[in-house]
Short mmCIF file of C-alpha atoms in Angstrom, two decimals:
data_model
loop_
_atom_site.label_atom_id
_atom_site.label_comp_id
_atom_site.label_asym_id
_atom_site.label_seq_id
_atom_site.Cartn_x
_atom_site.Cartn_y
_atom_site.Cartn_z
CA MET L 1248 -23.93 2.46 -29.99
CA ARG L 1249 -20.39 3.10 -31.09
CA PRO L 1250 -18.64 -0.30 -31.46
CA GLU L 1251 -15.65 0.73 -29.32
CA TRP L 1252 -17.80 0.48 -26.16
CA TYR L 1253 -18.59 -3.14 -26.88
CA SER L 1254 -14.92 -3.81 -27.64
CA ARG L 1255 -13.93 -2.04 -24.43
CA TRP L 1256 -16.17 -4.30 -22.37
CA CYS L 1257 -14.75 -7.40 -24.06
CA ASP L 1258 -11.22 -6.24 -23.22
CA LEU L 1259 -12.18 -5.38 -19.63
CA ARG L 1260 -13.70 -8.78 -18.98
CA MET L 1261 -10.71 -10.65 -20.44
CA SER L 1262 -8.35 -8.47 -18.38
CA TRP L 1263 -10.34 -9.19 -15.20
CA TYR L 1264 -9.67 -12.93 -15.39
CA GLN L 1265 -5.99 -12.40 -16.17
CA ALA L 1266 -5.55 -9.86 -13.35
CA LEU L 1267 -6.78 -12.51 -10.91
CA GLY L 1268 -4.27 -15.08 -12.09
CA ILE L 1269 -5.68 -17.04 -15.00
CA ARG L 1270 -3.09 -17.59 -17.72
CA ALA L 1271 -3.76 -15.69 -20.93
CA ASP L 1272 -3.04 -18.72 -23.11
CA HIS L 1273 -5.90 -20.55 -21.37
CA LEU L 1274 -8.42 -17.81 -22.24
CA ARG L 1275 -9.99 -16.81 -25.51
CA LEU L 1276 -12.74 -14.54 -26.75
CA ARG L 1277 -15.02 -16.29 -29.23
CA GLU L 1278 -17.33 -14.08 -31.30
CA HIS L 1279 -20.76 -15.47 -32.12
CA GLY L 1280 -21.65 -16.04 -35.74
CA GLN L 1281 -24.75 -14.45 -37.25
CA ASP L 1282 -26.67 -17.69 -36.80
CA GLU L 1283 -25.95 -17.67 -33.04
CA LEU L 1284 -27.01 -14.11 -32.25
CA SER L 1285 -30.13 -13.45 -30.23
CA HIS L 1286 -32.73 -11.27 -31.93
CA TYR L 1287 -31.85 -8.30 -29.68
CA SER L 1288 -28.06 -8.56 -30.08
CA SER L 1289 -25.93 -6.89 -32.73
CA ALA L 1290 -22.80 -8.61 -31.36
CA THR L 1291 -22.05 -11.22 -28.70
CA SER L 1292 -18.80 -12.85 -27.60
CA ASP L 1293 -18.05 -15.61 -25.11
CA VAL L 1294 -15.08 -15.62 -22.75
CA GLU L 1295 -13.90 -19.23 -22.82
CA TYR L 1296 -11.41 -21.15 -20.68
CA LEU L 1297 -9.36 -24.19 -21.67
CA PHE L 1298 -10.47 -26.79 -19.12
CA PRO L 1299 -8.85 -30.24 -19.11
CA MET L 1300 -11.89 -31.46 -21.09
CA GLY L 1301 -11.62 -28.63 -23.63
CA TRP L 1302 -12.77 -25.07 -24.21
CA SER L 1303 -15.91 -24.03 -22.33
CA GLU L 1304 -17.76 -20.75 -21.77
CA LEU L 1305 -17.18 -18.64 -18.65
CA GLU L 1306 -19.39 -15.73 -19.61
CA GLY L 1307 -21.12 -14.03 -22.49
CA ILE L 1308 -20.88 -10.34 -23.43
CA ALA L 1309 -23.83 -9.09 -25.47
CA ASN L 1310 -24.42 -5.77 -27.19
CA ARG L 1311 -28.18 -5.46 -26.56
CA GLY L 1312 -28.51 -2.02 -28.17
CA ASP L 1313 -31.62 -0.12 -27.06
CA PHE L 1314 -33.81 -3.23 -27.03
CA ASP L 1315 -34.41 -3.33 -23.26
CA LEU L 1316 -35.57 0.24 -22.75
CA THR L 1317 -37.52 0.54 -25.99
CA GLN L 1318 -39.45 -2.61 -25.08
CA HIS L 1319 -40.15 -1.22 -21.63
CA THR L 1320 -41.35 2.02 -23.19
CA LYS L 1321 -43.52 0.12 -25.66
CA TYR L 1322 -45.44 -1.78 -23.02
CA SER L 1323 -45.42 0.76 -20.17
CA GLY L 1324 -46.04 3.89 -22.17
CA GLU L 1325 -43.28 5.65 -20.22
CA LYS L 1326 -40.44 7.33 -22.06
CA LEU L 1327 -37.02 6.26 -20.86
CA GLU L 1328 -34.87 8.72 -22.74
CA TYR L 1329 -31.73 10.47 -21.64
CA VAL L 1330 -31.79 14.23 -22.19
CA ASP L 1331 -28.53 16.14 -22.53
CA SER L 1332 -29.19 19.37 -20.61
CA ALA L 1333 -26.48 21.21 -22.52
CA THR L 1334 -27.62 20.37 -26.07
CA GLY L 1335 -31.18 19.16 -25.62
CA ASP L 1336 -30.34 15.95 -27.47
CA ARG L 1337 -32.48 12.97 -26.49
CA TYR L 1338 -31.69 9.29 -26.88
CA VAL L 1339 -32.53 5.88 -25.44
CA PRO L 1340 -29.49 4.45 -23.61
CA TYR L 1341 -27.95 1.29 -25.03
CA VAL L 1342 -26.99 -1.72 -22.92
CA ILE L 1343 -23.94 -3.99 -22.95
CA GLU L 1344 -24.54 -7.09 -20.85
CA PRO L 1345 -21.64 -9.13 -19.44
CA SER L 1346 -23.18 -12.30 -17.97
CA ALA L 1347 -20.76 -14.45 -15.98
CA GLY L 1348 -21.37 -17.71 -14.13
CA ALA L 1349 -19.99 -17.79 -10.58
CA ASP L 1350 -19.69 -21.60 -10.54
CA ARG L 1351 -17.86 -21.77 -13.86
CA GLY L 1352 -15.56 -18.92 -12.91
CA THR L 1353 -14.70 -20.53 -9.58
CA LEU L 1354 -13.94 -23.83 -11.31
CA ALA L 1355 -11.68 -22.10 -13.84
CA PHE L 1356 -9.71 -20.29 -11.13
CA MET L 1357 -9.25 -23.55 -9.19
CA VAL L 1358 -8.25 -25.59 -12.25
CA ASP L 1359 -5.77 -22.95 -13.35
CA ALA L 1360 -4.28 -22.72 -9.85
CA TYR L 1361 -3.88 -26.46 -9.26
CA ASP L 1362 -0.28 -27.64 -9.42
CA GLU L 1363 1.90 -30.57 -8.44
CA GLU L 1364 5.65 -30.50 -7.92
CA GLU L 1365 8.43 -32.38 -6.17
CA VAL L 1366 9.98 -30.70 -3.12
CA GLU L 1367 12.84 -32.43 -1.29
CA GLY L 1368 11.94 -35.75 -2.87
CA ARG L 1369 8.26 -35.58 -1.99
CA GLU L 1370 5.25 -34.58 -4.08
CA ARG L 1371 3.61 -31.31 -3.13
CA VAL L 1372 0.07 -30.48 -4.19
CA VAL L 1373 -0.48 -26.74 -4.19
CA LEU L 1374 -3.34 -24.44 -5.16
CA ARG L 1375 -1.62 -21.36 -6.57
CA LEU L 1376 -4.59 -19.03 -6.16
CA HIS L 1377 -4.10 -15.31 -6.49
CA PRO L 1378 -3.71 -14.11 -2.87
CA LYS L 1379 -6.81 -11.93 -3.26
CA LEU L 1380 -8.86 -15.03 -4.13
CA ALA L 1381 -7.39 -17.35 -1.51
CA PRO L 1382 -10.08 -18.11 1.10
CA VAL L 1383 -7.43 -18.08 3.86
CA LYS L 1384 -4.68 -15.44 3.56
CA VAL L 1385 -2.38 -16.64 6.34
CA ALA L 1386 -2.04 -19.64 8.65
CA VAL L 1387 -0.42 -19.28 12.07
CA LEU L 1388 1.38 -22.40 13.24
CA PRO L 1389 3.25 -23.08 16.48
CA LEU L 1390 6.24 -25.32 15.77
CA VAL L 1391 5.46 -27.45 18.85
CA ASN L 1392 2.48 -27.57 21.17
CA LYS L 1393 4.42 -26.65 24.31
CA ASP L 1394 6.87 -24.12 25.78
CA GLY L 1395 4.34 -21.31 25.43
CA GLN L 1396 4.40 -21.42 21.62
CA PRO L 1397 0.66 -22.19 21.15
CA GLU L 1398 -0.28 -19.25 23.35
CA VAL L 1399 1.92 -16.81 21.41
CA ALA L 1400 0.67 -18.21 18.10
CA ARG L 1401 -2.95 -17.88 19.24
CA LYS L 1402 -2.38 -14.23 20.14
CA ILE L 1403 -0.84 -13.54 16.71
CA TYR L 1404 -3.76 -15.29 15.04
CA GLU L 1405 -6.32 -13.30 17.03
CA ASP L 1406 -4.63 -10.05 16.00
CA LEU L 1407 -4.31 -10.98 12.32
CA ARG L 1408 -7.89 -12.20 11.91
CA LYS L 1409 -9.10 -8.67 12.63
CA ARG L 1410 -7.39 -7.56 9.41
CA MET L 1411 -7.61 -10.58 7.07
CA TRP L 1412 -8.87 -14.15 6.86
CA ALA L 1413 -6.54 -16.26 9.00
CA GLU L 1414 -6.37 -19.80 10.36
CA PHE L 1415 -4.80 -21.28 13.49
CA ASP L 1416 -3.54 -24.85 13.08
CA THR L 1417 -1.89 -27.11 15.65
CA GLY L 1418 -2.75 -30.54 14.24
CA GLY L 1419 0.13 -32.81 13.18
CA SER L 1420 3.74 -32.09 12.29
CA ILE L 1421 4.72 -28.67 10.95
CA GLY L 1422 5.43 -30.23 7.54
CA LYS L 1423 1.96 -31.73 7.32
CA ARG L 1424 0.40 -28.44 8.31
CA TYR L 1425 2.35 -26.60 5.62
CA ARG L 1426 1.14 -29.14 3.04
CA ARG L 1427 -2.44 -28.80 4.25
CA GLN L 1428 -2.32 -25.03 3.78
CA ASP L 1429 -0.66 -25.40 0.37
CA GLU L 1430 -3.53 -27.61 -0.77
CA ILE L 1431 -6.18 -25.00 0.08
CA GLY L 1432 -4.15 -22.16 -1.45
CA THR L 1433 -3.10 -20.23 1.67
CA PRO L 1434 -0.42 -17.78 0.40
CA TRP L 1435 1.54 -17.40 3.65
CA GLY L 1436 2.36 -19.34 6.77
CA VAL L 1437 3.59 -17.87 10.06
CA THR L 1438 5.57 -20.20 12.30
CA VAL L 1439 6.15 -19.55 15.98
CA ASP L 1440 9.23 -21.39 17.22
CA HIS L 1441 11.86 -21.38 19.96
CA GLN L 1442 13.51 -18.23 18.61
CA THR L 1443 10.16 -16.43 18.84
CA MET L 1444 10.22 -16.84 22.59
CA ASP L 1445 13.64 -15.14 22.73
CA ASP L 1446 13.35 -12.24 20.30
CA GLN L 1447 9.65 -11.88 19.31
CA THR L 1448 10.24 -12.77 15.67
CA VAL L 1449 8.50 -15.39 13.52
CA THR L 1450 9.16 -17.19 10.25
CA LEU L 1451 7.04 -15.99 7.32
CA ARG L 1452 6.81 -18.68 4.61
CA ASP L 1453 5.69 -17.99 1.05
CA ARG L 1454 3.50 -20.66 -0.58
CA ASP L 1455 4.82 -20.22 -4.13
CA SER L 1456 8.54 -19.57 -3.71
CA LEU L 1457 8.89 -21.50 -0.40
CA THR L 1458 11.16 -18.69 0.82
CA GLN L 1459 11.19 -18.07 4.56
CA ASP L 1460 11.85 -14.65 6.08
CA ARG L 1461 12.39 -13.75 9.69
CA ILE L 1462 10.16 -10.86 10.74
CA ALA L 1463 9.24 -9.13 13.97
CA ILE L 1464 5.76 -9.88 15.29
CA ASP L 1465 5.02 -6.14 15.51
CA ALA L 1466 5.72 -5.74 11.77
CA LEU L 1467 3.90 -8.88 10.64
CA ALA L 1468 0.43 -7.51 9.88
CA GLU L 1469 1.75 -4.59 7.83
CA GLU L 1470 4.05 -6.88 5.85
CA LEU L 1471 1.20 -9.26 5.04
CA GLU L 1472 -1.04 -6.39 3.95
CA ARG L 1473 1.79 -5.07 1.75
CA ARG L 1474 2.19 -8.47 0.10
CA LEU L 1475 -1.55 -8.84 -0.34
CA ALA L 1476 -1.75 -5.49 -2.16
CA ALA L 1477 1.32 -6.15 -4.33
CA ASP L 1478 1.19 -7.28 -7.96
CA TRP L 1479 1.10 -11.07 -8.35
CA MET L 1480 1.71 -13.40 -11.27
CA SER L 1481 1.09 -17.12 -11.44
CA PRO L 1482 4.36 -19.05 -11.02
CA LYS L 1483 3.18 -21.18 -13.95
CA LEU L 1484 3.93 -18.20 -16.19
CA SER L 1485 7.48 -17.75 -14.95
CA GLY L 1486 8.34 -21.43 -14.62
#
């Protein structure tokens, strides 16, 4: 196998973690020494993440050559060759095996996203997950549990949950609910308040920047989908 295919897979796997928010300076690609290689591998590298306890493997990428199919042919008696219909050339396909652990990857994303900061004199714990990884994309929150606000908020929630993972939360003060959503990594919060009842607009709060925009209910779903599809970078990189 030409070595550029193995290198391409190493680059793709490193890029995948970075595209989903992990900081590049907390990732490294460690190539195995000759004494570490499996008998079937001509090259293997580990993607490693810098956890608080030190560097640890997230996945391995092995160049297995033609070992898998030649072994199958050896014991089954069946040829597993690829034949180029244009040239008649025959060869046994080679295999590159990226092998990632879901548990380790999840832990790395959570560790990298965890942050603490002071906002208005109070500590805020926030999970700065890439919006595509956040288990809840948006929380809908009535400012108060009266004056028709919960009913309007419930309707917005029911509409949004058809298009993305959403949560409806009425428990406690609005500040506590914001903090609760920050801690689980919800990128956006929608608040229904007194103005909503007058002009059918809501407040759209961003988890990372804490900016709040006024937006019409009818335009809310499209705006959230636009933000979800947009490029995103961890605030830790720009801070």
